[in-house]
Tab-separated table of C-alpha atoms in Angstrom:
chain	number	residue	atom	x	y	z
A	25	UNK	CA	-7.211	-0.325	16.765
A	26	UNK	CA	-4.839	1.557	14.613
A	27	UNK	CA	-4.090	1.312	10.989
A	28	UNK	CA	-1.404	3.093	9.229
A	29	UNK	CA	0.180	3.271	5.647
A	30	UNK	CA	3.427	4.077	4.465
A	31	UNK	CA	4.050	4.648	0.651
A	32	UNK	CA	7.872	4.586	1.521
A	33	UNK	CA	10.048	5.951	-0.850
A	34	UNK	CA	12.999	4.270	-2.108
A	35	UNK	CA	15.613	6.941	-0.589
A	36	UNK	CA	15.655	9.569	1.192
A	37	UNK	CA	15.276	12.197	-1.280
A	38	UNK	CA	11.999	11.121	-2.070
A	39	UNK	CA	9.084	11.195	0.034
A	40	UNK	CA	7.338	9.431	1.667
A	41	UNK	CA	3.380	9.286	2.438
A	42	UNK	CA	2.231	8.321	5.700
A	43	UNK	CA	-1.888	7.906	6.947
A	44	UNK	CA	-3.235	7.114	9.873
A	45	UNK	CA	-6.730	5.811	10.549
A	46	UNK	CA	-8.357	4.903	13.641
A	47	UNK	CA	-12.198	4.617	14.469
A	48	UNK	CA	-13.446	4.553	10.831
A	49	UNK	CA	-11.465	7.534	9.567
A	50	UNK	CA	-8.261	9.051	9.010
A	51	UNK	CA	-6.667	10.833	11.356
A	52	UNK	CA	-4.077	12.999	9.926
A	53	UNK	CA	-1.831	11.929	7.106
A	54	UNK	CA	1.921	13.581	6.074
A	55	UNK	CA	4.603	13.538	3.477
A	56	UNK	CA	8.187	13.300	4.550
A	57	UNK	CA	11.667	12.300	3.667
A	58	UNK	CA	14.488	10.749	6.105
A	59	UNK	CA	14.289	7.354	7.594
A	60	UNK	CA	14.441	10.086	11.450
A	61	UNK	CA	11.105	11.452	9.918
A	62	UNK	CA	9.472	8.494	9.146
A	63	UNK	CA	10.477	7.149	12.636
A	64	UNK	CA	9.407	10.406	14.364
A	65	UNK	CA	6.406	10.233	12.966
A	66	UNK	CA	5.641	6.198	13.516
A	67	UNK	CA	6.986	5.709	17.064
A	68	UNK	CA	4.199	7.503	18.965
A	69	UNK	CA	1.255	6.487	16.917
A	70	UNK	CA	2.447	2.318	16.982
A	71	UNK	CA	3.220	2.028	20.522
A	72	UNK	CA	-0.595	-0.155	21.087
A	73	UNK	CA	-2.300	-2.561	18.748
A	74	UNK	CA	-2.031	-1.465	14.972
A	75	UNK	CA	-1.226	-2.834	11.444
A	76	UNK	CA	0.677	-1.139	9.698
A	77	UNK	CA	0.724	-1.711	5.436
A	78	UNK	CA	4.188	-0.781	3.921
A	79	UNK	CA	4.387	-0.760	0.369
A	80	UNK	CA	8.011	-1.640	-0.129
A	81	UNK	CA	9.584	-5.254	0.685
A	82	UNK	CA	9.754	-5.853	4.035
A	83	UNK	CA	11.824	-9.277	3.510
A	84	UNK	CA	14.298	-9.214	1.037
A	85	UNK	CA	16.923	-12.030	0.462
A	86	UNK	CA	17.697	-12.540	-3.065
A	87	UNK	CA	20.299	-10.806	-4.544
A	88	UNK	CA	19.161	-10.894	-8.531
A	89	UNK	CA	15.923	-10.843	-9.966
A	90	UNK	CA	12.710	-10.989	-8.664
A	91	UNK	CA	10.858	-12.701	-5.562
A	92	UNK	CA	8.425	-15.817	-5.971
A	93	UNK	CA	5.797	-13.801	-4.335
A	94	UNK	CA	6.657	-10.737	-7.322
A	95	UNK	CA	6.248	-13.330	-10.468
A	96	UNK	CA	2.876	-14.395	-8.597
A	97	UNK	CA	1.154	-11.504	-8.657
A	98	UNK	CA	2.345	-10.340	-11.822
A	99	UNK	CA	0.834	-13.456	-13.348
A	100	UNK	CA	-2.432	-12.769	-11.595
A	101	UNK	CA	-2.609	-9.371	-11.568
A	102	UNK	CA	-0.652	-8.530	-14.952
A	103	UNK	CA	-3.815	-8.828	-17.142
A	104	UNK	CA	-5.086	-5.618	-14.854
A	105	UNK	CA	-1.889	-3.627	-16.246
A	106	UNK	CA	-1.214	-3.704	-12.489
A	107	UNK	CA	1.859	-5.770	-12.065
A	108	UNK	CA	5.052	-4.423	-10.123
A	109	UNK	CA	8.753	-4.073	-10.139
A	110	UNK	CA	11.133	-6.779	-9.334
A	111	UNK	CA	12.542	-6.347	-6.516
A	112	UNK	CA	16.588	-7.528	-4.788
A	113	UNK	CA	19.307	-6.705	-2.538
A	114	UNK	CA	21.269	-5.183	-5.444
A	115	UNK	CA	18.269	-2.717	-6.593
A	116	UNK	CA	16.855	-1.925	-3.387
A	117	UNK	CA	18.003	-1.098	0.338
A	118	UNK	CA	16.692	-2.731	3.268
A	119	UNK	CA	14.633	0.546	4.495
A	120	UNK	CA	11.391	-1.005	5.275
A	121	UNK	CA	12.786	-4.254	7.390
A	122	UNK	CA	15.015	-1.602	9.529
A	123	UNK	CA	11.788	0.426	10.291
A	124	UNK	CA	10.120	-2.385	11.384
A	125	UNK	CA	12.574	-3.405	13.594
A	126	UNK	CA	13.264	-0.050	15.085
A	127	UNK	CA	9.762	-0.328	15.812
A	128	UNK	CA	9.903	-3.787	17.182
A	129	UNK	CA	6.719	-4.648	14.681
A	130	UNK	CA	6.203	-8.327	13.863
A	131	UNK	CA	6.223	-8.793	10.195
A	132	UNK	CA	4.171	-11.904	10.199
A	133	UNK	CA	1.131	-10.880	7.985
A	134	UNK	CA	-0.666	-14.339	9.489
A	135	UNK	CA	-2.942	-13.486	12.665
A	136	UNK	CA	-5.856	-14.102	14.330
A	137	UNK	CA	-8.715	-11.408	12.897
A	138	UNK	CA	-9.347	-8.495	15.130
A	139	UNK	CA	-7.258	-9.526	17.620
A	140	UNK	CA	-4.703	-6.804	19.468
A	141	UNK	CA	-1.495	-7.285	17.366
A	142	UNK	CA	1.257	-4.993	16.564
A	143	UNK	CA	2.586	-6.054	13.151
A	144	UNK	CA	3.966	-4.070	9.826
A	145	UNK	CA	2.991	-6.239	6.302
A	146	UNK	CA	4.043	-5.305	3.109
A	147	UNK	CA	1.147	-3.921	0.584
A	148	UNK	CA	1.026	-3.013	-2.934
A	149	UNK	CA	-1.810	-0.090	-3.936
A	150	UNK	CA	-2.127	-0.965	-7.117
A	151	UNK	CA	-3.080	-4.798	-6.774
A	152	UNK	CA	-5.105	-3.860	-4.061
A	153	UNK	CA	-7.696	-1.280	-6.194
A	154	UNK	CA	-7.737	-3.630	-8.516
A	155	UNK	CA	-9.223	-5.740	-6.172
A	156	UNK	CA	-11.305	-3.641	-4.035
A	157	UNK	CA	-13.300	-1.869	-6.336
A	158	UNK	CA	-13.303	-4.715	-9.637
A	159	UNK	CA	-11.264	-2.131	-11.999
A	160	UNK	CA	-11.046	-3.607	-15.756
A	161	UNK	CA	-7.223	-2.428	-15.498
A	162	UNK	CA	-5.024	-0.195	-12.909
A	163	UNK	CA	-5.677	3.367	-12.469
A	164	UNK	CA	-3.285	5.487	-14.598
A	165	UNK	CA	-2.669	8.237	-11.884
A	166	UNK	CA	1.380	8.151	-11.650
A	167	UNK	CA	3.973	9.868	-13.527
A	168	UNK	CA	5.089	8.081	-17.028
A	169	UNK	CA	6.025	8.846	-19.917
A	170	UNK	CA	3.094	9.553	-22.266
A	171	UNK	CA	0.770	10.692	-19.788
A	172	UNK	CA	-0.231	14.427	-19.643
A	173	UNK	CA	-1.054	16.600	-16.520
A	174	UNK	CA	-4.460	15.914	-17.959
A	175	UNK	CA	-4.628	12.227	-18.167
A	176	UNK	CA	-3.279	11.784	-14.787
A	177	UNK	CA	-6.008	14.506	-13.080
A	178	UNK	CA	-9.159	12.219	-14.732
A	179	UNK	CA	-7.424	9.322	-13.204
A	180	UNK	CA	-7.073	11.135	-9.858
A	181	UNK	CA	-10.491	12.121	-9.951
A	182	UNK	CA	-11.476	8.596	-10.238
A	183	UNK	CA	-8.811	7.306	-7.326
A	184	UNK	CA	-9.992	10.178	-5.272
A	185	UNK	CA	-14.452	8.847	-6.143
A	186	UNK	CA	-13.263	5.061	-5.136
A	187	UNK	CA	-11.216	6.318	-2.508
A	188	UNK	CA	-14.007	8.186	-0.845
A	189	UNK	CA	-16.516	5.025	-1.335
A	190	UNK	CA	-14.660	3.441	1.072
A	191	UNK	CA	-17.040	5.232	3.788
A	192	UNK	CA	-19.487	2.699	2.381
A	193	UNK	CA	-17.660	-0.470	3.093
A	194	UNK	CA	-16.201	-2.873	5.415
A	195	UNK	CA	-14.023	-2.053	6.966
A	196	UNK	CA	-15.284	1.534	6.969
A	197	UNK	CA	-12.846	4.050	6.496
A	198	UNK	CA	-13.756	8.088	6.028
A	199	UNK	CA	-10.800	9.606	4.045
A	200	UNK	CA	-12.459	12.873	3.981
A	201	UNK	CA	-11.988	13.344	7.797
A	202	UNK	CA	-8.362	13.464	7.684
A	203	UNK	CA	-7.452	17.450	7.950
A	204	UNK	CA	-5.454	17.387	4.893
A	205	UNK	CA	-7.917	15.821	2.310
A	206	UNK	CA	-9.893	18.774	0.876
A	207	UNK	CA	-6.174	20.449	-0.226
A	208	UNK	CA	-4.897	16.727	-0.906
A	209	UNK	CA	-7.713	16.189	-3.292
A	210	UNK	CA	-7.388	19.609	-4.798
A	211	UNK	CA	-4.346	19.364	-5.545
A	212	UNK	CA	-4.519	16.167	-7.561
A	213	UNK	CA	-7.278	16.751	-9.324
A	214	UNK	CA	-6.618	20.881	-10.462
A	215	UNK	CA	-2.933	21.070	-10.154
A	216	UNK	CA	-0.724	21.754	-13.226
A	217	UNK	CA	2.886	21.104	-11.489
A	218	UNK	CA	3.724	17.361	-12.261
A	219	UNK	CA	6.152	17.699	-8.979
A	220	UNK	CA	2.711	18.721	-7.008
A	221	UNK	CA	0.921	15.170	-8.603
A	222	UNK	CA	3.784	13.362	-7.526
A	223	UNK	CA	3.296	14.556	-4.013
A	224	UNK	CA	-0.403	13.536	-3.814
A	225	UNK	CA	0.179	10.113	-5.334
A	226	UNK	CA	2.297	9.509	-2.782
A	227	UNK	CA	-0.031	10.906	0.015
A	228	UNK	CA	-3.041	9.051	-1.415
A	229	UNK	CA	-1.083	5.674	-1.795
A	230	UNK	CA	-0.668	5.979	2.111
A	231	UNK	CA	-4.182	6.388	2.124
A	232	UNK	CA	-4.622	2.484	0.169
A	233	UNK	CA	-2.162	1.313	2.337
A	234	UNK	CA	-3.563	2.154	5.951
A	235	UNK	CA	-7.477	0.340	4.352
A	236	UNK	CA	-5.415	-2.378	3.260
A	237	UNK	CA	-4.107	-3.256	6.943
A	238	UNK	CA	-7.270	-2.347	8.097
A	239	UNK	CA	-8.768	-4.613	5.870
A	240	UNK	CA	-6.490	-7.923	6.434
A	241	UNK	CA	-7.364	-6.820	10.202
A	242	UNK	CA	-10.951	-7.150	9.687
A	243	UNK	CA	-11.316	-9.691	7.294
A	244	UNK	CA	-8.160	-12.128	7.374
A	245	UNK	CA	-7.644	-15.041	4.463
A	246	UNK	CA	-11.646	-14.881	3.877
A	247	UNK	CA	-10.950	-12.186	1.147
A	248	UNK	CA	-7.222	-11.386	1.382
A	249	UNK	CA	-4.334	-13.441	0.367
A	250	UNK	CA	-0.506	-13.602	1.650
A	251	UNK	CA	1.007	-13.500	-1.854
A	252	UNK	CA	4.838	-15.527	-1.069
A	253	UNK	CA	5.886	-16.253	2.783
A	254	UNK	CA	8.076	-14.917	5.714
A	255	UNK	CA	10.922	-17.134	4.077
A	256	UNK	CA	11.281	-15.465	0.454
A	257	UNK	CA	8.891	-12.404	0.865
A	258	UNK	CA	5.447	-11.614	0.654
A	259	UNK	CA	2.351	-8.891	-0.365
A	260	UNK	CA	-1.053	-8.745	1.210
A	261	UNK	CA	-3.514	-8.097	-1.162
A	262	UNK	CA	-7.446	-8.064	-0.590
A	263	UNK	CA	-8.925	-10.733	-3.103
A	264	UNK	CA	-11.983	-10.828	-5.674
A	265	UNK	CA	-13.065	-14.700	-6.154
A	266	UNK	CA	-11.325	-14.983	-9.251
A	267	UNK	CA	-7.919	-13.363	-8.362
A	268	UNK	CA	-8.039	-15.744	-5.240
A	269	UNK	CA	-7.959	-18.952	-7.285
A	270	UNK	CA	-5.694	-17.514	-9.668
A	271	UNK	CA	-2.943	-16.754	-6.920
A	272	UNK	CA	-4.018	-20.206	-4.973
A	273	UNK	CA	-2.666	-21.510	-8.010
A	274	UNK	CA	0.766	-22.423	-8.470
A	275	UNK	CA	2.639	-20.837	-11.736
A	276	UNK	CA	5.566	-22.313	-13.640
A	277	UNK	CA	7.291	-18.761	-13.008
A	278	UNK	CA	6.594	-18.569	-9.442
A	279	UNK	CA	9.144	-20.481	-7.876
């Protein structure tokens, strides 16, 4: 079975990370730029079974404010500091839905576990090591204002120790196979450029993204949850106890 993540940028100027993992590790893992790229790079590697984790909305229909699935996990995942961005069809293009369909993946994130499907779900990083590894609050690895070159290597360092742990768990997935990682992790956790960071954090988030596909794969609605629906939008996100009941909870915002 394949897994593969895309940290897809929101234009083409930006780039984009892409993993792959198959077998327990990952297999090779890039950075590029135009939707061609991206496409280049998916077409021959989704052509079987895989899941692939997007992080970037994959069904997109409102045209102000935020999506019912957005105010959900911001209420349940807010108090980690590891909310996200509202998200339309005046803020954002349609880039992830048209790569899907190019692909002719099925973006229904509900399956039967470990069974041969060829689907693309939409993933947050964030929520999901959060969740994974029980952090008090989000990791404080990406560019913002107020955060040194400093501040965002000791966070590194701790994404790339969590990261790696994931050898020990199931799924099991061995970042440190993947022929980039020993410059990947170098360069995120000695690097001075701020351009250079930006490029890892996009690299690694591919990284989250492929274990969190791999992860609903393996484990289904036992310890993931399909923040939202097809209808409005939605965000797999891998599940501790508590966060479960809190998003299996209706809010007054969530609607």
């Amino acid at each position: 079975m394949t897994f593969i993540g895309v940290d897809l940028a929101w234009g083409e100027r930006n780039w984009t990370g892409l993993c792959l993992a198959q077998d327990d590790r990952v297999v090779e893992s890039q950075l590029v730029r135009s939707d061609e790229q991206i496409l280049e790079w998916l077409r021959p590697r989704t052509r079987g079974p895989c899941v692939v984790g997007i992080d970037a909305p994959l069904i997109l229909r409102n045209a102000t404010g935020g999506r019912p699935c957005e105010r959900a996990l911001n209420r349940c995942f807010g108090p980690f500091e590891a909310g996200c961005y509202y998200s339309n069809t005046t803020r954002v293009r349609p880039r992830a839905a048209r790569l899907a369909e190019t692909l002719g993946l099925d973006t229904d994130p509900v399956f039967t576990p470990r069974s041969p499907v060829r689907r693309a779900v939409e993933v947050y990083p964030h929520a999901a090591l959060v969740s994974l590894f029980g952090l008090p609050r989000s990791l404080k690895y990406k560019g913002r204002r107020g955060r040194t070159v400093e501040s965002r290597h000791e966070a590194f360092r701790e994404l790339v120790r969590r990261v790696k742990s994931l050898a020990r768990r199931v799924p099991r997935l061995d970042v440190t196979a993947a022929p980039r990682w020993a410059k990947l992790e170098r360069t995120v956790t000695t690097d001075p450029k701020g351009a250079s960071l930006d490029r890892g954090e996009d690299e690694l988030d591919a990284f989250v993204c492929a274990y969190v596909a791999a992860h609903l794969w393996a484990h289904g609605p036992a310890r993931n949850r399909i923040v939202g629906d097809t209808d409005t939008g939605y965000v797999v996100t891998p599940v501790t106890p508590e966060l479960a009941a809190c998003l299996d909870r209706p809010g007054e915002s969530d609607p």
